[in-house]
Amino acid sequence: MDVAFVDDLNQLISQATDDLAAAGGSDALEAWRIKYLGGKGALKAVMQRLKKVPKDQKAAAGKAANELKNTLQAAYDQTVADLGDAGQPAAGPAIDVTLPGDKPTIGHVHVITQTINEICDIFGRMGFEVATGPEVEDDHHNFEALNIPPSHPARDPLENFYITEQTMLRSQTSTVQIRVMEHRQPPIRVISPGRVYRPDTVDATHSFMFHQVEGLYVDEGVTMADLKTCLDQFVKAYFGPDVATRFRPSFFPFTEPSAELDIQFHYEDGSTKWIELGGCGMVHPNVFEAVDYDTEKYTGFAFGLGVERLVMRKYNIPDIRLLFAGDVRFLHQF
Ligand code: FA5
């Protein structure tokens, strides 16, 4: 057998093995492949030399050359596999800068905020301005001045999120009635949207945090007829002219007389149902006394509506929890 040919093969294997061991990363590996296994590479040169090997040694030399080829190819494949994705030859630029850009997904105002804005807009057209108050309240504004005495069950720790004995997360936006009347004289026409907190058991229609819109109108000669007209107009502006309202006798310590506002819904199967939206009534004289208003001169009405209930009715949302789950597939519909 041609000794020089075999020596050259052995040298080639040793050189190729050393080079392969030193080739780190996809680019070096590709350079190695071209140098040894490529169309103009070292292996190709060996195969060319085979043609010149004397006939009687050709079979043995061919076998040695084939073994070399298989050894190099197997070593290369193994190295690529060991490197994983990093061993793949670079697939060209990852970013095609000529493509038009992807539009970023832009969020929008939450449906509850949209609804609060709409409510403010409707009452704004009736002459109501917007007032706000703190979510952490004191006993005086959340209870005392609202004619809720110390023994009243509404103060129960199971009904409120107390922070200290005298401070709590407000359980109703009626607190803002007091804060407004403390600093201003009638005529007053304000609405106050905001979050309120109650340790209610969460279900399809109840949450431990929800939103209310409070309304307060105080002037000389304000009557229950004004209250009914105002809320009826609001409901028709918000839901549409066909939605009827009903005022059901009720009780709140801070209004007398008091009522629940219900609206009538018509379903596709022809049935109807009355649904409670909130409480309302004529401001109790004790509340006026707490803010030093002349009870002989002024009367007023107040109401507190649940914003989630308004949203759920209008958009036919079956579960209040959907409003707070933060699922963009749900929120993008509004
Ligand atoms: C009140 O909170 C009174 N402050 C309303 C009021 C204001 C009466 C002014 C008179 C004068 P009530 O607890 O019923 O009332 O709550 C009002 C509305 O808030 C309910 O009708 C309902 O729509 C909503 N609501 C009450 N609890 C929850 C809850 N856990 N989750 C979602 N909405 C609620």
Short mmCIF file of C-alpha atoms and ligand atoms in Angstrom, two decimals:
data_model
loop_
_atom_site.label_atom_id
_atom_site.label_comp_id
_atom_site.label_asym_id
_atom_site.label_seq_id
_atom_site.Cartn_x
_atom_site.Cartn_y
_atom_site.Cartn_z
CA MET A 1 0.00 0.00 0.00
CA ASP A 2 1.13 3.62 -0.76
CA VAL A 3 2.86 4.57 2.53
CA ALA A 4 2.91 8.31 1.76
CA PHE A 5 -0.85 8.26 1.08
CA VAL A 6 -1.60 6.53 4.37
CA ASP A 7 0.70 8.92 6.27
CA ASP A 8 -1.09 11.86 4.73
CA LEU A 9 -4.46 10.41 5.74
CA ASN A 10 -3.34 9.97 9.34
CA GLN A 11 -1.95 13.48 9.44
CA LEU A 12 -5.18 14.82 8.00
CA ILE A 13 -7.26 13.03 10.63
CA SER A 14 -5.12 14.35 13.45
CA GLN A 15 -5.11 17.92 12.05
CA ALA A 16 -8.88 17.85 11.41
CA THR A 17 -9.58 16.49 14.90
CA ASP A 18 -7.48 19.21 16.53
CA ASP A 19 -9.16 21.90 14.43
CA LEU A 20 -12.61 20.57 15.26
CA ALA A 21 -11.86 20.58 18.98
CA ALA A 22 -10.77 24.22 18.69
CA ALA A 23 -13.84 25.28 16.65
CA GLY A 24 -16.19 26.98 19.10
CA GLY A 25 -19.50 28.34 17.81
CA SER A 26 -21.41 28.09 14.58
CA ASP A 27 -19.16 30.22 12.38
CA ALA A 28 -15.94 28.32 13.22
CA LEU A 29 -17.76 25.01 12.75
CA GLU A 30 -18.98 26.04 9.32
CA ALA A 31 -15.44 27.11 8.35
CA TRP A 32 -14.21 23.69 9.49
CA ARG A 33 -16.86 21.92 7.41
CA ILE A 34 -15.89 23.88 4.30
CA LYS A 35 -12.17 23.26 4.88
CA TYR A 36 -12.44 19.48 5.34
CA LEU A 37 -15.75 18.25 3.96
CA GLY A 38 -16.58 21.00 1.43
CA GLY A 39 -16.57 20.66 -2.38
CA LYS A 40 -13.01 22.01 -2.57
CA GLY A 41 -11.96 20.70 0.83
CA ALA A 42 -9.24 18.35 2.05
CA LEU A 43 -11.38 15.21 1.69
CA LYS A 44 -12.06 16.03 -1.95
CA ALA A 45 -8.30 16.37 -2.50
CA VAL A 46 -7.75 12.92 -0.96
CA MET A 47 -10.31 11.43 -3.33
CA GLN A 48 -8.52 13.06 -6.29
CA ARG A 49 -5.23 11.52 -5.15
CA LEU A 50 -6.84 8.07 -5.04
CA LYS A 51 -6.91 8.09 -8.84
CA LYS A 52 -3.10 8.09 -8.91
CA VAL A 53 -2.64 5.21 -6.46
CA PRO A 54 -1.29 2.09 -8.22
CA LYS A 55 -4.01 -0.34 -9.21
CA ASP A 56 -3.02 -3.13 -6.84
CA GLN A 57 -3.20 -0.79 -3.84
CA LYS A 58 -6.38 1.02 -4.86
CA ALA A 59 -8.81 -1.16 -2.92
CA ALA A 60 -6.98 -0.72 0.39
CA ALA A 61 -6.38 3.00 -0.20
CA GLY A 62 -10.03 3.51 -1.15
CA LYS A 63 -11.14 1.77 2.03
CA ALA A 64 -8.83 3.98 4.12
CA ALA A 65 -10.12 7.11 2.34
CA ASN A 66 -13.72 6.08 2.99
CA GLU A 67 -12.99 5.48 6.65
CA LEU A 68 -11.44 8.95 6.80
CA LYS A 69 -14.55 10.44 5.24
CA ASN A 70 -16.86 8.63 7.66
CA THR A 71 -14.67 9.56 10.65
CA LEU A 72 -14.64 13.26 9.74
CA GLN A 73 -18.36 13.36 8.97
CA ALA A 74 -19.24 11.56 12.23
CA ALA A 75 -16.96 13.87 14.26
CA TYR A 76 -18.58 16.90 12.64
CA ASP A 77 -22.14 15.63 13.23
CA GLN A 78 -21.36 14.86 16.86
CA THR A 79 -19.93 18.32 17.45
CA VAL A 80 -22.98 19.96 15.89
CA ALA A 81 -25.30 17.85 18.07
CA ASP A 82 -23.29 18.68 21.20
CA LEU A 83 -23.54 22.40 20.51
CA GLY A 84 -27.32 22.26 19.95
CA ASP A 85 -28.84 25.31 18.24
CA ALA A 86 -25.62 27.26 18.74
CA GLY A 87 -23.94 24.83 16.36
CA GLN A 88 -26.20 25.60 13.43
CA PRO A 89 -24.70 27.83 10.80
CA ALA A 90 -25.92 31.39 11.10
CA ALA A 91 -29.25 31.60 9.23
CA GLY A 92 -28.70 35.12 7.96
CA PRO A 93 -29.98 38.31 9.60
CA ALA A 94 -32.77 37.65 12.18
CA ILE A 95 -34.56 40.90 11.44
CA ASP A 96 -35.77 41.97 8.04
CA VAL A 97 -35.52 45.72 8.38
CA THR A 98 -37.50 46.23 5.19
CA LEU A 99 -40.69 44.70 6.66
CA PRO A 100 -43.38 47.11 7.91
CA GLY A 101 -43.33 47.36 11.73
CA ASP A 102 -45.72 45.50 14.05
CA LYS A 103 -48.34 47.83 15.54
CA PRO A 104 -47.97 47.75 19.34
CA THR A 105 -51.13 46.73 21.18
CA ILE A 106 -52.47 49.84 22.85
CA GLY A 107 -54.67 49.62 25.93
CA HIS A 108 -57.70 51.77 26.58
CA VAL A 109 -59.77 53.12 29.42
CA HIS A 110 -61.40 50.33 31.50
CA VAL A 111 -65.15 49.87 30.95
CA ILE A 112 -65.81 50.94 34.56
CA THR A 113 -63.95 54.21 34.02
CA GLN A 114 -65.73 54.65 30.67
CA THR A 115 -69.04 54.20 32.48
CA ILE A 116 -68.13 56.62 35.28
CA ASN A 117 -67.21 59.19 32.63
CA GLU A 118 -70.54 58.61 30.89
CA ILE A 119 -72.44 58.93 34.19
CA CYS A 120 -70.62 62.19 35.01
CA ASP A 121 -71.48 63.43 31.55
CA ILE A 122 -75.21 62.66 31.90
CA PHE A 123 -75.49 64.24 35.36
CA GLY A 124 -73.30 67.10 34.17
CA ARG A 125 -75.99 67.93 31.63
CA MET A 126 -78.47 68.11 34.55
CA GLY A 127 -76.24 70.63 36.34
CA PHE A 128 -74.33 68.30 38.69
CA GLU A 129 -70.63 68.87 39.29
CA VAL A 130 -68.16 66.14 40.34
CA ALA A 131 -66.75 65.96 43.88
CA THR A 132 -64.36 63.37 45.32
CA GLY A 133 -63.41 62.21 48.80
CA PRO A 134 -60.81 59.94 50.45
CA GLU A 135 -61.10 56.14 50.39
CA VAL A 136 -59.67 55.89 53.91
CA GLU A 137 -62.33 57.53 56.03
CA ASP A 138 -62.97 58.37 59.65
CA ASP A 139 -65.87 57.31 61.82
CA HIS A 140 -67.44 60.77 61.65
CA HIS A 141 -67.83 60.85 57.85
CA ASN A 142 -68.55 57.16 57.29
CA PHE A 143 -71.07 56.82 60.14
CA GLU A 144 -71.63 59.53 62.75
CA ALA A 145 -72.59 62.45 60.52
CA LEU A 146 -74.67 60.09 58.37
CA ASN A 147 -76.96 59.42 61.31
CA ILE A 148 -75.49 55.97 61.94
CA PRO A 149 -75.14 55.85 65.76
CA PRO A 150 -72.48 53.80 67.63
CA SER A 151 -74.87 50.92 68.25
CA HIS A 152 -75.92 50.57 64.59
CA PRO A 153 -75.29 47.16 62.95
CA ALA A 154 -73.80 48.88 59.86
CA ARG A 155 -70.70 49.55 62.01
CA ASP A 156 -70.12 45.85 62.66
CA PRO A 157 -66.48 44.81 62.07
CA LEU A 158 -67.85 42.02 59.88
CA GLU A 159 -69.41 44.65 57.59
CA ASN A 160 -66.38 46.98 57.29
CA PHE A 161 -62.65 47.00 56.67
CA TYR A 162 -61.44 48.79 59.80
CA ILE A 163 -57.89 50.15 59.85
CA THR A 164 -58.04 51.42 63.41
CA GLU A 165 -61.04 51.79 65.71
CA GLN A 166 -61.70 55.23 64.22
CA THR A 167 -60.58 54.77 60.59
CA MET A 168 -61.72 52.42 57.87
CA LEU A 169 -61.92 51.93 54.10
CA ARG A 170 -65.13 53.74 53.25
CA SER A 171 -68.10 51.41 52.80
CA GLN A 172 -70.15 53.90 50.76
CA THR A 173 -69.65 57.12 48.81
CA SER A 174 -72.24 58.82 51.06
CA THR A 175 -69.19 60.04 53.01
CA VAL A 176 -68.66 62.64 50.29
CA GLN A 177 -72.10 64.16 50.98
CA ILE A 178 -70.80 65.20 54.40
CA ARG A 179 -67.43 66.39 53.12
CA VAL A 180 -69.12 68.62 50.52
CA MET A 181 -71.77 70.06 52.90
CA GLU A 182 -69.15 70.76 55.59
CA HIS A 183 -67.47 73.26 53.30
CA ARG A 184 -70.27 74.69 51.21
CA GLN A 185 -73.69 76.23 51.51
CA PRO A 186 -76.69 75.32 49.32
CA PRO A 187 -77.56 75.25 46.51
CA ILE A 188 -75.50 72.09 46.05
CA ARG A 189 -75.71 69.70 43.15
CA VAL A 190 -72.85 67.18 43.13
CA ILE A 191 -72.17 63.61 42.13
CA SER A 192 -69.26 61.65 43.52
CA PRO A 193 -67.96 58.50 41.83
CA GLY A 194 -65.42 56.29 43.57
CA ARG A 195 -64.33 52.98 45.05
CA VAL A 196 -65.92 51.55 48.17
CA TYR A 197 -65.00 48.46 50.21
CA ARG A 198 -67.04 45.85 52.06
CA PRO A 199 -66.09 42.38 53.27
CA ASP A 200 -68.96 40.86 51.28
CA THR A 201 -68.71 37.28 50.08
CA VAL A 202 -67.64 37.42 46.44
CA ASP A 203 -70.12 35.98 43.97
CA ALA A 204 -71.45 36.81 40.50
CA THR A 205 -72.92 40.13 41.63
CA HIS A 206 -70.85 41.03 44.72
CA SER A 207 -67.27 42.12 45.14
CA PHE A 208 -65.29 43.26 48.21
CA MET A 209 -64.29 46.38 46.25
CA PHE A 210 -66.71 48.05 43.89
CA HIS A 211 -67.71 51.50 42.68
CA GLN A 212 -70.60 53.74 43.58
CA VAL A 213 -71.80 57.07 42.27
CA GLU A 214 -73.25 59.27 44.97
CA GLY A 215 -75.60 62.12 44.14
CA LEU A 216 -76.66 65.03 46.33
CA TYR A 217 -78.99 67.91 45.60
CA VAL A 218 -79.74 70.44 48.35
CA ASP A 219 -81.71 73.63 47.90
CA GLU A 220 -84.90 75.30 49.02
CA GLY A 221 -87.96 73.34 47.97
CA VAL A 222 -86.32 70.12 46.71
CA THR A 223 -88.88 67.28 46.74
CA MET A 224 -89.15 63.53 46.21
CA ALA A 225 -90.64 64.33 42.78
CA ASP A 226 -87.30 65.97 41.84
CA LEU A 227 -85.44 62.84 42.97
CA LYS A 228 -87.69 60.53 40.95
CA THR A 229 -87.48 62.72 37.84
CA CYS A 230 -83.72 63.05 38.11
CA LEU A 231 -83.05 59.30 38.43
CA ASP A 232 -85.65 58.39 35.81
CA GLN A 233 -84.00 60.79 33.37
CA PHE A 234 -80.60 59.34 34.17
CA VAL A 235 -81.75 55.75 33.60
CA LYS A 236 -83.35 56.68 30.26
CA ALA A 237 -80.23 58.57 29.14
CA TYR A 238 -77.95 55.68 30.13
CA PHE A 239 -80.01 52.60 29.13
CA GLY A 240 -82.43 54.03 26.59
CA PRO A 241 -85.92 55.55 26.63
CA ASP A 242 -87.77 52.20 26.97
CA VAL A 243 -86.31 51.25 30.36
CA ALA A 244 -88.83 51.84 33.15
CA THR A 245 -87.91 52.78 36.74
CA ARG A 246 -89.55 51.86 40.04
CA PHE A 247 -89.02 53.32 43.51
CA ARG A 248 -89.43 50.68 46.19
CA PRO A 249 -89.78 51.80 49.85
CA SER A 250 -86.62 51.06 51.81
CA PHE A 251 -84.56 52.27 54.76
CA PHE A 252 -81.27 54.15 55.08
CA PRO A 253 -80.33 55.99 58.30
CA PHE A 254 -79.33 59.10 56.34
CA THR A 255 -82.52 59.51 54.24
CA GLU A 256 -86.19 59.77 55.11
CA PRO A 257 -88.18 58.64 53.23
CA SER A 258 -85.85 56.15 51.57
CA ALA A 259 -86.23 54.02 48.46
CA GLU A 260 -84.48 51.49 46.27
CA LEU A 261 -84.24 52.35 42.61
CA ASP A 262 -85.16 49.41 40.37
CA ILE A 263 -85.10 49.26 36.59
CA GLN A 264 -87.16 46.96 34.42
CA PHE A 265 -85.38 44.75 31.93
CA HIS A 266 -86.96 43.05 28.95
CA TYR A 267 -85.46 39.74 27.91
CA GLU A 268 -85.49 38.17 24.45
CA ASP A 269 -88.02 35.51 25.49
CA GLY A 270 -90.51 38.29 26.33
CA SER A 271 -90.10 38.09 30.10
CA THR A 272 -89.25 41.09 32.26
CA LYS A 273 -87.36 41.49 35.52
CA TRP A 274 -86.87 44.33 37.99
CA ILE A 275 -83.24 44.87 38.94
CA GLU A 276 -81.96 46.96 41.87
CA LEU A 277 -79.53 49.72 40.93
CA GLY A 278 -79.05 51.60 44.19
CA GLY A 279 -80.52 53.44 47.15
CA CYS A 280 -81.93 56.94 47.39
CA GLY A 281 -84.12 59.22 49.48
CA MET A 282 -84.65 62.67 50.99
CA VAL A 283 -81.70 63.79 53.14
CA HIS A 284 -82.50 63.13 56.82
CA PRO A 285 -82.76 66.30 59.00
CA ASN A 286 -80.16 64.79 61.39
CA VAL A 287 -77.64 64.82 58.53
CA PHE A 288 -78.37 68.51 57.85
CA GLU A 289 -77.93 69.22 61.56
CA ALA A 290 -74.54 67.46 61.56
CA VAL A 291 -73.31 69.97 58.96
CA ASP A 292 -75.13 72.97 60.49
CA TYR A 293 -77.67 73.44 57.70
CA ASP A 294 -80.98 75.13 58.45
CA THR A 295 -83.47 72.25 58.35
CA GLU A 296 -86.41 74.66 58.12
CA LYS A 297 -85.00 76.25 55.00
CA TYR A 298 -83.39 73.45 53.02
CA THR A 299 -84.41 70.05 51.76
CA GLY A 300 -82.46 67.73 49.55
CA PHE A 301 -82.23 64.33 47.94
CA ALA A 302 -79.38 61.85 47.77
CA PHE A 303 -78.74 58.61 45.92
CA GLY A 304 -75.99 55.99 45.64
CA LEU A 305 -75.82 53.75 42.57
CA GLY A 306 -73.66 50.66 42.04
CA VAL A 307 -71.47 51.29 38.98
CA GLU A 308 -70.70 47.59 38.34
CA ARG A 309 -74.44 46.86 38.25
CA LEU A 310 -74.89 49.60 35.65
CA VAL A 311 -72.03 48.20 33.55
CA MET A 312 -73.21 44.59 33.85
CA ARG A 313 -76.80 45.42 32.86
CA LYS A 314 -75.84 47.54 29.90
CA TYR A 315 -73.33 45.08 28.41
CA ASN A 316 -75.00 41.89 29.60
CA ILE A 317 -72.01 40.79 31.69
CA PRO A 318 -72.97 37.73 33.76
CA ASP A 319 -70.26 37.88 36.44
CA ILE A 320 -68.80 40.91 38.26
CA ARG A 321 -65.45 39.11 38.61
CA LEU A 322 -64.88 39.46 34.85
CA LEU A 323 -64.55 43.21 35.41
CA PHE A 324 -61.56 42.80 37.73
CA ALA A 325 -59.78 39.74 36.29
CA GLY A 326 -57.59 41.86 33.98
CA ASP A 327 -58.15 39.51 31.01
CA VAL A 328 -57.49 41.60 27.90
CA ARG A 329 -59.62 39.28 25.73
CA PHE A 330 -62.60 40.42 27.83
CA LEU A 331 -61.55 44.05 28.25
CA HIS A 332 -60.85 44.64 24.54
CA GLN A 333 -64.56 44.22 23.80
CA PHE A 334 -65.38 47.60 25.28
C1 FA5 B 1 -75.70 52.36 49.97
O1 FA5 B 1 -74.47 52.10 49.92
C2 FA5 B 1 -76.18 53.75 50.23
N1 FA5 B 1 -75.08 54.58 50.64
C3 FA5 B 1 -76.90 54.30 49.02
C4 FA5 B 1 -77.62 55.58 49.31
C5 FA5 B 1 -77.00 56.78 49.04
C6 FA5 B 1 -78.92 55.54 49.83
C7 FA5 B 1 -77.67 57.96 49.31
C8 FA5 B 1 -79.59 56.72 50.08
C9 FA5 B 1 -78.98 57.94 49.83
P1 FA5 B 1 -76.43 49.95 49.32
O2 FA5 B 1 -75.68 49.28 50.42
O3 FA5 B 1 -77.75 49.39 48.98
O4 FA5 B 1 -76.69 51.49 49.66
O5 FA5 B 1 -75.52 49.98 48.01
C10 FA5 B 1 -75.88 50.69 46.88
C11 FA5 B 1 -75.63 49.86 45.63
O6 FA5 B 1 -74.26 49.45 45.60
C12 FA5 B 1 -76.40 48.56 45.55
O7 FA5 B 1 -77.71 48.77 45.09
C13 FA5 B 1 -75.59 47.78 44.56
O8 FA5 B 1 -75.86 48.23 43.24
C14 FA5 B 1 -74.19 48.20 44.90
N2 FA5 B 1 -73.53 47.20 45.77
C15 FA5 B 1 -73.71 47.00 47.09
N3 FA5 B 1 -72.91 46.03 47.54
C16 FA5 B 1 -72.19 45.61 46.48
C17 FA5 B 1 -71.16 44.62 46.29
N4 FA5 B 1 -70.67 43.89 47.29
N5 FA5 B 1 -70.63 44.46 45.04
C18 FA5 B 1 -71.07 45.21 44.02
N6 FA5 B 1 -72.03 46.17 44.15
C19 FA5 B 1 -72.58 46.37 45.34
#
